[in-house]
Short mmCIF file of C-alpha atoms and ligand atoms in Angstrom, two decimals:
data_model
loop_
_atom_site.label_atom_id
_atom_site.label_comp_id
_atom_site.label_asym_id
_atom_site.label_seq_id
_atom_site.Cartn_x
_atom_site.Cartn_y
_atom_site.Cartn_z
CA UNK A 1 -17.66 40.56 -9.58
CA UNK A 2 -18.66 43.43 -11.82
CA UNK A 3 -18.23 46.25 -8.56
CA UNK A 4 -14.22 44.87 -8.53
CA UNK A 5 -13.70 45.60 -12.29
CA UNK A 6 -15.38 49.04 -11.14
CA UNK A 7 -12.23 49.73 -9.29
CA UNK A 8 -9.96 52.22 -10.24
CA UNK A 9 -5.70 51.49 -8.55
CA UNK A 10 -3.02 54.51 -8.92
CA UNK A 11 0.03 52.12 -9.66
CA UNK A 12 2.27 54.98 -8.40
CA UNK A 13 1.34 54.83 -4.62
CA UNK A 14 1.22 51.04 -4.46
CA UNK A 15 3.80 49.06 -2.95
CA UNK A 16 5.82 46.99 -5.29
CA UNK A 17 6.01 43.15 -5.05
CA UNK A 18 8.07 39.87 -5.51
CA UNK A 19 6.20 36.48 -6.66
CA UNK A 20 7.58 33.69 -5.16
CA UNK A 21 7.27 30.07 -6.21
CA UNK A 22 8.91 27.42 -4.87
CA UNK A 23 8.27 23.93 -6.82
CA UNK A 24 9.01 20.36 -6.51
CA UNK A 25 8.94 18.09 -9.10
CA UNK A 26 6.05 19.57 -11.00
CA UNK A 27 5.13 19.25 -14.37
CA UNK A 28 6.48 21.09 -17.11
CA UNK A 29 2.92 22.51 -18.17
CA UNK A 30 2.04 23.64 -14.76
CA UNK A 31 4.77 25.09 -13.81
CA UNK A 32 4.78 27.23 -16.90
CA UNK A 33 1.18 28.19 -16.75
CA UNK A 34 1.41 29.66 -13.25
CA UNK A 35 4.71 31.91 -14.60
CA UNK A 36 3.08 33.08 -17.62
CA UNK A 37 0.02 33.84 -15.75
CA UNK A 38 1.92 35.62 -13.35
CA UNK A 39 3.75 37.74 -16.08
CA UNK A 40 0.47 38.67 -18.05
CA UNK A 41 -1.69 39.69 -15.58
CA UNK A 42 0.71 41.49 -13.11
CA UNK A 43 1.47 45.43 -14.20
CA UNK A 44 5.44 44.92 -14.91
CA UNK A 45 6.01 48.03 -12.31
CA UNK A 46 4.51 46.29 -9.61
CA UNK A 47 6.12 43.16 -9.84
CA UNK A 48 9.74 43.09 -8.85
CA UNK A 49 11.13 39.60 -9.61
CA UNK A 50 9.17 36.45 -9.96
CA UNK A 51 11.63 33.79 -7.87
CA UNK A 52 11.36 30.49 -8.84
CA UNK A 53 12.89 27.85 -6.14
CA UNK A 54 13.22 24.31 -7.23
CA UNK A 55 12.71 22.50 -4.02
CA UNK A 56 15.79 19.82 -4.92
CA UNK A 57 13.61 18.81 -7.82
CA UNK A 58 14.76 15.20 -10.05
CA UNK A 59 12.96 15.15 -13.04
CA UNK A 60 15.31 16.13 -15.77
CA UNK A 61 13.27 18.56 -17.62
CA UNK A 62 13.50 21.07 -14.79
CA UNK A 63 17.25 21.44 -15.06
CA UNK A 64 18.60 22.98 -18.37
CA UNK A 65 15.64 23.02 -19.98
CA UNK A 66 13.80 25.12 -17.72
CA UNK A 67 16.49 27.73 -17.40
CA UNK A 68 16.73 27.82 -21.32
CA UNK A 69 12.87 28.83 -21.63
CA UNK A 70 12.86 31.61 -18.42
CA UNK A 71 16.49 33.21 -20.61
CA UNK A 72 14.66 35.69 -21.85
CA UNK A 73 12.74 37.02 -18.91
CA UNK A 74 14.76 39.31 -17.16
CA UNK A 75 12.52 39.23 -14.47
CA UNK A 76 12.57 35.48 -13.59
CA UNK A 77 14.85 33.70 -11.65
CA UNK A 78 15.64 30.61 -10.37
CA UNK A 79 17.19 29.02 -7.37
CA UNK A 80 17.83 25.53 -6.72
CA UNK A 81 18.10 24.14 -3.31
CA UNK A 82 21.28 22.38 -2.54
CA UNK A 83 18.83 19.46 -0.97
CA UNK A 84 15.25 19.10 -0.14
CA UNK A 85 13.98 21.60 2.18
CA UNK A 86 10.66 21.31 2.39
CA UNK A 87 8.06 24.30 1.30
CA UNK A 88 8.75 26.51 4.24
CA UNK A 89 12.32 26.42 3.95
CA UNK A 90 12.51 26.81 0.31
CA UNK A 91 10.53 29.68 0.23
CA UNK A 92 12.13 31.54 2.87
CA UNK A 93 15.32 31.08 1.21
CA UNK A 94 12.97 32.51 -2.10
CA UNK A 95 12.03 35.47 0.19
CA UNK A 96 15.85 36.18 0.92
CA UNK A 97 16.35 36.85 -2.57
CA UNK A 98 12.50 39.70 -2.69
CA UNK A 99 13.71 42.97 -3.41
CA UNK A 100 9.80 43.69 -3.15
CA UNK A 101 7.80 45.35 -0.65
CA UNK A 102 5.18 42.64 -0.45
CA UNK A 103 5.92 39.30 -0.91
CA UNK A 104 3.45 36.88 -2.85
CA UNK A 105 3.14 33.83 -2.87
CA UNK A 106 2.14 31.04 -4.54
CA UNK A 107 2.00 27.32 -5.33
CA UNK A 108 3.86 26.55 -8.98
CA UNK A 109 0.66 25.04 -10.04
CA UNK A 110 -1.52 28.56 -10.38
CA UNK A 111 -3.48 30.68 -12.42
CA UNK A 112 -3.33 34.54 -12.23
CA UNK A 113 -6.38 36.17 -13.39
CA UNK A 114 -5.98 39.66 -14.55
CA UNK A 115 -6.25 41.86 -11.82
CA UNK A 116 -5.36 39.55 -9.14
CA UNK A 117 -2.82 41.67 -7.64
CA UNK A 118 -3.71 45.16 -7.47
CA UNK A 119 -6.75 44.22 -4.37
CA UNK A 120 -3.60 42.64 -2.42
CA UNK A 121 -1.22 45.23 -2.39
CA UNK A 122 -3.90 47.93 -2.13
CA UNK A 123 -4.41 45.70 1.39
CA UNK A 124 -1.17 45.51 2.29
CA UNK A 125 -1.28 49.34 1.42
CA UNK A 126 -3.55 50.14 3.24
CA UNK A 127 -2.75 48.25 6.71
CA UNK A 128 0.69 46.63 7.22
CA UNK A 129 0.15 43.68 9.39
CA UNK A 130 -2.37 42.24 7.73
CA UNK A 131 -2.29 38.96 5.17
CA UNK A 132 -3.85 38.85 2.09
CA UNK A 133 -4.58 36.12 0.54
CA UNK A 134 -6.60 35.72 -2.90
CA UNK A 135 -10.34 34.16 -3.84
CA UNK A 136 -8.86 29.97 -4.80
CA UNK A 137 -10.56 28.58 -8.13
CA UNK A 138 -10.69 25.79 -8.67
CA UNK A 139 -8.85 24.49 -12.50
CA UNK A 140 -10.09 20.73 -12.67
CA UNK A 141 -6.89 18.90 -13.06
CA UNK A 142 -8.51 16.83 -15.26
CA UNK A 143 -10.68 19.17 -17.65
CA UNK A 144 -8.30 21.86 -17.23
CA UNK A 145 -11.25 23.93 -16.40
CA UNK A 146 -11.95 27.19 -14.21
CA UNK A 147 -14.36 27.03 -11.30
CA UNK A 148 -15.10 30.21 -10.24
CA UNK A 149 -16.37 30.09 -7.12
CA UNK A 150 -20.20 31.54 -7.74
CA UNK A 151 -21.71 33.67 -4.84
CA UNK A 152 -19.06 34.48 -1.89
CA UNK A 153 -16.08 33.74 -1.53
CA UNK A 154 -15.62 30.79 1.73
CA UNK A 155 -13.06 31.42 4.85
CA UNK A 156 -10.71 29.21 6.07
CA UNK A 157 -11.51 27.22 9.42
CA UNK A 158 -10.68 24.54 10.84
CA UNK A 159 -12.15 21.18 12.68
CA UNK A 160 -9.99 19.55 16.73
CA UNK A 161 -8.00 16.95 14.19
CA UNK A 162 -6.30 20.52 12.74
CA UNK A 163 -7.52 19.98 9.73
CA UNK A 164 -7.65 22.82 7.41
CA UNK A 165 -11.93 23.75 6.17
CA UNK A 166 -13.65 25.62 4.39
CA UNK A 167 -16.76 27.89 6.04
CA UNK A 168 -19.67 30.18 4.50
CA UNK A 169 -19.07 33.51 5.63
CA UNK A 170 -20.69 33.77 9.16
CA UNK A 171 -23.53 35.91 9.50
CA UNK A 172 -22.40 38.61 11.47
CA UNK A 173 -19.86 38.86 9.72
CA UNK A 174 -21.89 39.21 6.72
CA UNK A 175 -24.00 41.39 8.53
CA UNK A 176 -20.38 43.77 9.12
CA UNK A 177 -19.39 44.00 5.60
CA UNK A 178 -20.38 47.73 4.41
CA UNK A 179 -19.77 46.82 0.47
CA UNK A 180 -19.37 43.44 -1.00
CA UNK A 181 -16.11 44.41 -2.36
CA UNK A 182 -14.35 44.64 1.36
CA UNK A 183 -12.26 42.31 2.29
CA UNK A 184 -13.27 39.05 4.47
CA UNK A 185 -11.38 39.01 8.02
CA UNK A 186 -10.28 35.09 7.92
CA UNK A 187 -9.73 32.54 10.92
CA UNK A 188 -6.99 30.20 8.77
CA UNK A 189 -5.72 30.57 5.27
CA UNK A 190 -5.17 26.94 2.94
CA UNK A 191 -1.52 28.30 3.19
CA UNK A 192 0.05 28.74 -0.73
CA UNK A 193 -1.63 31.35 -1.77
CA UNK A 194 -1.37 35.39 -0.18
CA UNK A 195 0.36 38.43 0.58
CA UNK A 196 2.52 39.62 3.42
CA UNK A 197 4.28 42.88 3.49
CA UNK A 198 8.05 41.47 3.85
CA UNK A 199 8.40 43.88 7.16
CA UNK A 200 5.96 42.90 8.63
CA UNK A 201 6.71 38.77 8.26
CA UNK A 202 10.51 39.16 9.13
CA UNK A 203 8.48 40.67 12.35
CA UNK A 204 6.29 38.01 12.88
CA UNK A 205 9.29 35.35 12.76
CA UNK A 206 8.48 34.53 9.45
CA UNK A 207 7.92 30.73 9.03
CA UNK A 208 8.62 28.19 11.85
CA UNK A 209 11.83 26.82 10.38
CA UNK A 210 11.51 23.55 11.83
CA UNK A 211 9.13 22.94 9.63
CA UNK A 212 9.48 19.94 7.10
CA UNK A 213 8.16 19.02 3.39
CA UNK A 214 4.15 19.34 4.03
CA UNK A 215 1.85 20.78 6.13
CA UNK A 216 0.61 22.26 9.18
CA UNK A 217 2.14 25.76 7.55
CA UNK A 218 -1.11 27.17 6.72
CA UNK A 219 -2.55 26.65 10.58
CA UNK A 220 0.15 27.69 12.66
CA UNK A 221 1.05 31.36 10.23
CA UNK A 222 -3.01 31.80 10.70
CA UNK A 223 -2.39 31.91 14.95
CA UNK A 224 0.38 33.39 14.93
CA UNK A 225 -0.75 36.98 13.04
CA UNK A 226 -3.61 36.84 14.54
CA UNK A 227 -3.60 36.06 18.41
CA UNK A 228 0.13 38.59 18.01
CA UNK A 229 -2.10 41.97 16.39
CA UNK A 230 -1.87 41.45 13.11
CA UNK A 231 -4.67 39.99 10.80
CA UNK A 232 -6.30 37.71 8.04
CA UNK A 233 -8.36 38.78 5.26
CA UNK A 234 -9.43 37.56 1.97
CA UNK A 235 -9.89 39.92 -0.51
CA UNK A 236 -12.86 38.95 -2.58
CA UNK A 237 -11.72 41.14 -5.75
CA UNK A 238 -8.19 38.47 -5.65
CA UNK A 239 -8.95 35.76 -7.59
CA UNK A 240 -6.21 32.97 -8.57
CA UNK A 241 -6.96 29.55 -9.71
CA UNK A 242 -5.36 26.65 -8.66
CA UNK A 243 -5.03 22.76 -9.51
CA UNK A 244 -6.02 19.99 -6.73
CA UNK A 245 -3.80 17.04 -8.22
CA UNK A 246 -5.57 13.96 -8.77
CA UNK A 247 -2.47 12.53 -6.40
CA UNK A 248 0.34 14.62 -4.87
CA UNK A 249 3.84 14.21 -6.88
CA UNK A 250 5.67 13.80 -3.64
CA UNK A 251 4.49 11.52 -0.59
CA UNK A 252 3.86 13.73 3.12
CA UNK A 253 4.90 12.53 6.34
CA UNK A 254 5.47 15.25 8.33
CA UNK A 255 1.93 16.92 8.10
CA UNK A 256 1.69 15.48 11.55
CA UNK A 257 4.33 16.83 13.43
CA UNK A 258 4.60 20.27 11.75
CA UNK A 259 0.95 20.45 13.56
CA UNK A 260 2.18 19.25 16.90
CA UNK A 261 4.43 22.23 16.71
CA UNK A 262 2.18 24.57 16.09
CA UNK A 263 -0.22 23.67 18.54
CA UNK A 264 2.29 23.35 20.92
CA UNK A 265 3.09 27.19 20.38
CA UNK A 266 0.21 28.00 20.06
CA UNK A 267 -3.57 25.95 22.06
CA UNK A 268 -2.21 26.34 24.63
CA UNK A 269 -4.27 23.42 27.26
CA UNK A 270 -6.99 23.97 23.67
CA UNK A 271 -4.25 21.09 22.51
CA UNK A 272 -5.76 18.85 24.62
CA UNK A 273 -8.77 19.21 21.63
CA UNK A 274 -6.57 17.92 18.90
CA UNK A 275 -4.45 15.10 20.60
CA UNK A 276 -7.77 13.77 22.46
CA UNK A 277 -8.92 13.01 18.47
CA UNK A 278 -5.32 12.56 17.22
CA UNK A 279 -3.10 9.83 20.09
CA UNK A 280 -0.97 9.26 17.24
CA UNK A 281 0.09 13.23 17.66
CA UNK A 282 0.51 12.85 21.19
CA UNK A 283 3.36 10.78 20.75
CA UNK A 284 5.10 12.73 18.10
CA UNK A 285 8.51 14.00 18.48
CA UNK A 286 8.42 17.49 17.58
CA UNK A 287 12.38 18.68 17.91
CA UNK A 288 12.66 21.86 19.20
CA UNK A 289 10.75 24.08 19.28
CA UNK A 290 11.96 27.38 21.67
CA UNK A 291 12.52 29.58 19.37
CA UNK A 292 9.25 29.52 18.58
CA UNK A 293 8.37 30.33 21.62
CA UNK A 294 10.85 33.45 22.66
CA UNK A 295 8.76 34.54 19.41
CA UNK A 296 5.70 34.16 20.98
CA UNK A 297 6.80 35.99 24.27
CA UNK A 298 8.55 38.62 22.00
CA UNK A 299 5.39 39.98 20.01
CA UNK A 300 3.41 39.70 23.80
CA UNK A 301 1.20 37.46 21.69
CA UNK A 302 -2.33 36.82 22.98
CA UNK A 303 -3.50 33.27 24.35
CA UNK A 304 -5.62 30.63 22.01
CA UNK A 305 -8.65 31.75 23.90
CA UNK A 306 -8.76 35.59 22.94
CA UNK A 307 -7.60 33.94 19.54
CA UNK A 308 -10.73 31.44 20.12
CA UNK A 309 -13.54 34.03 21.23
CA UNK A 310 -12.00 37.16 19.23
CA UNK A 311 -11.34 36.35 15.61
CA UNK A 312 -13.51 32.39 15.31
CA UNK A 313 -16.54 32.87 17.98
CA UNK A 314 -18.34 30.18 15.95
CA UNK A 315 -15.76 27.06 16.28
CA UNK A 316 -17.78 25.05 18.93
CA UNK A 317 -14.84 24.28 22.04
CA UNK A 318 -15.92 20.93 23.01
CA UNK A 319 -16.38 20.23 26.69
CA UNK A 320 -14.08 16.43 26.46
CA UNK A 321 -14.55 15.88 30.43
CA UNK A 322 -12.36 13.12 31.81
CA UNK A 323 -14.16 10.10 31.16
CA UNK A 324 -16.09 11.55 28.48
CA UNK A 325 -15.05 11.11 25.58
CA UNK A 326 -12.71 8.51 22.98
CA UNK A 327 -13.91 5.83 21.59
CA UNK A 328 -16.48 3.64 22.53
CA UNK A 329 -15.93 -0.40 23.18
CA UNK A 330 -18.66 -2.51 23.35
CA UNK A 331 -18.37 -4.42 26.40
CA UNK A 332 -20.09 -7.33 23.74
CA UNK A 333 -17.87 -7.91 21.21
CA UNK A 334 -14.40 -8.62 21.70
CA UNK A 335 -12.03 -5.38 20.91
CA UNK A 336 -15.31 -3.18 19.01
CA UNK A 337 -15.94 0.06 18.96
CA UNK A 338 -18.31 2.15 18.27
CA UNK A 339 -17.31 3.55 13.91
CA UNK A 340 -18.03 6.91 11.98
CA UNK A 341 -17.56 6.85 8.86
CA UNK A 342 -18.81 9.35 6.30
CA UNK A 343 -18.51 10.16 2.40
CA UNK A 344 -16.27 13.27 2.77
CA UNK A 345 -18.99 15.77 0.85
CA UNK A 346 -21.97 14.52 2.67
CA UNK A 347 -20.79 14.24 6.36
CA UNK A 348 -24.81 13.22 7.40
CA UNK A 349 -24.65 10.16 4.97
CA UNK A 350 -24.01 7.83 7.14
CA UNK A 351 -24.47 5.55 9.87
CA UNK A 352 -22.85 4.72 13.46
CA UNK A 353 -21.31 1.02 12.91
CA UNK A 354 -19.39 -1.29 14.33
CA UNK A 355 -15.77 -2.02 14.05
CA UNK A 356 -12.44 -3.13 15.55
CA UNK A 357 -10.71 -0.60 17.76
CA UNK A 358 -8.09 1.05 16.66
CA UNK A 359 -6.70 3.92 18.99
CA UNK A 360 -5.72 6.05 15.74
CA UNK A 361 -9.37 8.95 17.31
CA UNK A 362 -11.00 9.95 13.90
CA UNK A 363 -13.88 7.83 12.68
CA UNK A 364 -14.23 6.67 16.72
CA UNK A 365 -13.70 9.31 18.74
CA UNK A 366 -17.25 10.50 19.94
CA UNK A 367 -18.15 13.15 23.20
CA UNK A 368 -20.75 12.96 25.36
CA UNK A 369 -21.57 16.30 26.25
CA UNK A 370 -23.29 17.72 29.68
CA UNK A 371 -25.87 18.99 27.58
CA UNK A 372 -26.78 14.33 26.92
CA UNK A 373 -25.58 14.47 22.81
CA UNK A 374 -23.05 11.83 21.58
CA UNK A 375 -20.90 14.69 19.45
CA UNK A 376 -18.49 13.67 16.38
CA UNK A 377 -16.51 16.28 14.91
CA UNK A 378 -15.51 16.70 11.45
CA UNK A 379 -16.35 19.04 9.10
CA UNK A 380 -18.98 20.77 10.81
CA UNK A 381 -20.44 19.27 14.74
CA UNK A 382 -22.25 16.55 14.66
CA UNK A 383 -25.12 15.11 16.63
CA UNK A 384 -25.98 11.05 17.59
CA UNK A 385 -29.46 10.81 16.29
CA UNK A 386 -32.19 8.41 15.92
CA UNK A 387 -34.62 9.29 13.57
CA UNK A 388 -37.90 9.18 14.36
CA UNK A 389 -39.08 5.87 13.21
CA UNK A 390 -36.07 3.81 12.74
CA UNK A 391 -33.79 1.19 14.52
CA UNK A 392 -30.64 3.41 13.18
CA UNK A 393 -28.14 5.67 14.62
CA UNK A 394 -27.70 8.56 12.21
CA UNK A 395 -25.04 11.88 12.32
CA UNK A 396 -27.28 15.01 11.88
CA UNK A 397 -26.04 18.98 12.42
CA UNK A 398 -26.11 19.38 15.84
CA UNK A 399 -28.12 22.36 16.79
CA UNK A 400 -26.65 25.92 17.47
CA UNK A 401 -29.21 26.84 20.05
CA UNK A 402 -30.81 24.54 22.52
CA UNK A 403 -34.48 25.76 22.46
CA UNK A 404 -35.53 23.76 22.29
CA UNK A 405 -32.73 20.59 22.21
CA UNK A 406 -34.26 17.96 19.46
CA UNK A 407 -35.81 14.73 21.57
CA UNK A 408 -33.78 12.91 18.74
CA UNK A 409 -30.54 13.71 19.34
CA UNK A 410 -30.60 13.22 23.63
CA UNK A 411 -29.04 10.47 24.75
CA UNK A 412 -28.71 9.28 28.11
CA UNK A 413 -25.17 7.02 29.55
CA UNK A 414 -26.48 5.11 32.43
CA UNK A 415 -24.70 3.54 35.35
CA UNK A 416 -24.82 0.26 33.74
CA UNK A 417 -22.85 1.25 30.20
CA UNK A 418 -26.24 1.09 28.38
CA UNK A 419 -26.46 4.42 26.66
CA UNK A 420 -30.42 4.43 26.51
CA UNK A 421 -31.78 6.69 23.95
CA UNK A 422 -35.41 7.94 25.79
CA UNK A 423 -37.18 9.02 22.80
CA UNK A 424 -36.77 5.94 20.79
CA UNK A 425 -36.77 3.89 24.09
CA UNK A 426 -33.84 1.93 23.03
CA UNK A 427 -30.43 1.10 23.81
CA UNK A 428 -27.56 0.97 21.03
CA UNK A 429 -26.68 -2.99 21.27
CA UNK A 430 -24.51 -4.15 19.12
CA UNK A 431 -25.22 -7.43 17.08
CA UNK A 432 -23.51 -9.94 14.32
CA UNK A 433 -25.12 -9.82 11.10
CA UNK A 434 -26.04 -13.30 9.06
CA UNK A 435 -22.96 -12.42 7.34
CA UNK A 436 -20.53 -12.54 10.10
CA UNK A 437 -20.24 -8.81 10.15
CA UNK A 438 -20.93 -6.96 13.28
CA UNK A 439 -22.65 -3.85 13.45
CA UNK A 440 -25.04 -1.96 15.52
CA UNK A 441 -28.72 -1.50 16.36
CA UNK A 442 -31.68 -0.02 18.46
CA UNK A 443 -33.02 -2.59 20.59
CA UNK A 444 -35.48 -2.27 23.36
CA UNK A 445 -32.67 -2.31 26.49
CA UNK A 446 -32.82 -5.42 28.43
CA UNK A 447 -31.05 -5.46 32.30
CA UNK A 448 -27.80 -7.69 31.84
CA UNK A 449 -27.02 -7.75 28.08
CA UNK A 450 -23.50 -7.32 27.39
CA UNK A 451 -24.26 -5.82 24.29
CA UNK A 452 -25.96 -3.44 25.25
CA UNK A 453 -22.63 -2.13 27.39
CA UNK A 454 -20.05 -0.04 26.35
CA UNK A 455 -17.51 2.27 27.46
CA UNK A 456 -14.93 4.77 27.12
CA UNK A 457 -11.33 4.03 26.01
CA UNK A 458 -8.49 6.62 25.42
CA UNK A 459 -10.84 8.91 27.26
CA UNK A 460 -8.17 11.26 29.57
CA UNK A 461 -6.17 14.08 29.22
CA UNK A 462 -2.74 12.81 28.96
CA UNK A 463 0.06 15.90 28.29
CA UNK A 464 2.45 14.83 25.40
CA UNK A 465 5.16 13.27 27.12
CA UNK A 466 8.71 15.31 26.58
O1 LIG B 1 8.85 19.63 -0.57
C1 LIG B 1 7.71 19.93 -0.88
N1 LIG B 1 8.68 21.28 -1.27
C2 LIG B 1 7.84 22.16 -2.24
O2 LIG B 1 8.70 23.32 -2.54
C3 LIG B 1 7.03 20.06 -0.88
C4 LIG B 1 5.81 21.27 -1.83
N2 LIG B 1 6.28 22.02 -2.47
C5 LIG B 1 5.70 22.75 -3.28
C6 LIG B 1 5.00 22.63 -4.49
O3 LIG B 1 5.60 22.48 -5.75
C7 LIG B 1 3.96 23.80 -4.29
O4 LIG B 1 4.30 24.66 -5.07
O5 LIG B 1 5.01 23.97 -2.31
C8 LIG B 1 3.95 24.33 -2.92
C9 LIG B 1 2.65 24.07 -1.89
O6 LIG B 1 2.60 21.91 -2.22
P1 LIG B 1 1.35 21.37 -3.00
O7 LIG B 1 0.48 22.17 -3.75
O8 LIG B 1 1.85 20.04 -2.89
O9 LIG B 1 -0.09 21.99 -1.90
P2 LIG B 1 -1.20 21.49 -1.48
O10 LIG B 1 -1.70 22.42 -2.83
O11 LIG B 1 -1.99 20.49 -1.40
O12 LIG B 1 -2.02 22.40 -0.58
C10 LIG B 1 -2.15 23.35 0.54
O13 LIG B 1 -1.44 23.14 1.77
C11 LIG B 1 -0.05 22.71 2.01
C12 LIG B 1 0.00 22.93 3.41
O14 LIG B 1 1.78 23.07 3.73
C13 LIG B 1 0.53 23.85 1.74
O15 LIG B 1 0.17 25.43 2.25
C14 LIG B 1 -0.57 24.89 0.62
O16 LIG B 1 0.46 25.88 -0.31
C15 LIG B 1 -1.29 24.72 0.01
N3 LIG B 1 -1.95 25.09 -0.97
C16 LIG B 1 -3.45 25.88 -0.84
O17 LIG B 1 -3.43 26.85 -0.78
C17 LIG B 1 -3.35 26.47 -2.60
C18 LIG B 1 -4.59 26.21 -2.34
C19 LIG B 1 -5.60 24.49 -2.28
C20 LIG B 1 -6.38 24.75 -1.21
C21 LIG B 1 -7.30 24.96 0.18
MN1 LIG B 2 -0.48 22.92 -4.86
#
């Protein structure tokens, strides 16, 4: 952005930084590209050091060959863990060696764009309790081409499965901003790329060291910083590229457990919405969280309701009324449930079908609301509909206000278990195709037809078994 380039910085007034990069079995080229780009695009007066943490990799080229390669750089340190720590503890080990005022974390397959660090450091100089993220540009894993974000940066959010999601800047937020180069408040962060005052990070309780390998720590830190009086921003003038590899070089088994820790510490009763949509999470053992709860008390942090109202008002909070949510089980075809499986990049691009009940929530999780919608949460809030003149059940974006609610998304879940669609006058009916597959279709309602009866399973709010 041209207006970003016009910004001037007085380096003597900016805090200094340590750049912390944890890696596990990273490719040589991407790791070195990251280190080179930090050295080449960060003014030397601002960079105290780069700290590399090898999280117990087993690739040979990451041993003496790497040591040799970096030995000419005074400012680059290499620390090795003596067991696999996972990214949280690896980053914290790195942070313990940092001498800069600000900790800047990066993934090990990034490319910093010149001018990336100054806006982050300036912002933290102005407001010590803010965590600032750069705009993350995509580097194609195949061609290594840079894909700059065109218009405005995206901000971070999540859905009730606690999957991180990107969103456009909400209208209210856009109007509040005085200029396009002001930092943007973001409910959550992607996790890998951010700058934070070292002192503030410590005050805030760094990271949850009970989190292993990968996942969950980004939402945990996001909830914590907001609920405990700080803020989280994306600076539109700071850009860093990140490679999204085709396949991660390691397995990611701890994601759910880490996420449960975050939910248990920060989400109060709202964690039920997460457990409802991900029943296996209820059964995860998640270890001892008492130290994290103590931090929450010590810092007198706000509740999750405060966070939702003040930081993420755009997030739709489900009703999840007892008995009115879960899997929709067919009475006509044994152990088959309504299922919605849309392609990732086209959330409304599929039809509701029938699939054997798996009890995992996800694609089989629906909610019947007091507004008579059949809701499905994904990247965005979806509402089941029967488009005019059709006999299939599709999904459409739920309306933000209900004046008036489009009649095509209104359903009556009747006493006899039928899912009646008043606008078309038909009922959801399970059937077997000529090839023997099971599916659903809108058909004329016939009293007593078992193929038209449905019931909610797993619809109760159960506590997490301790
Ligand atoms: O056991 C491990 N030990 C490690 O040191 C596992 C990972 N790591 C290192 C790894 O080598 C890398 O440098 O930790 C870093 C992050 O791992 P990635 O690159 O495999 O993660 P990701 O880019 O797929 O995932 C995003 O979400 C993660 C949740 O735990 C982390 O927060 C990542 O940092 C985060 N990456 C980004 O935010 C970059 C932008 C992606 C987006 C959206
Ligand atoms: Mn990454």
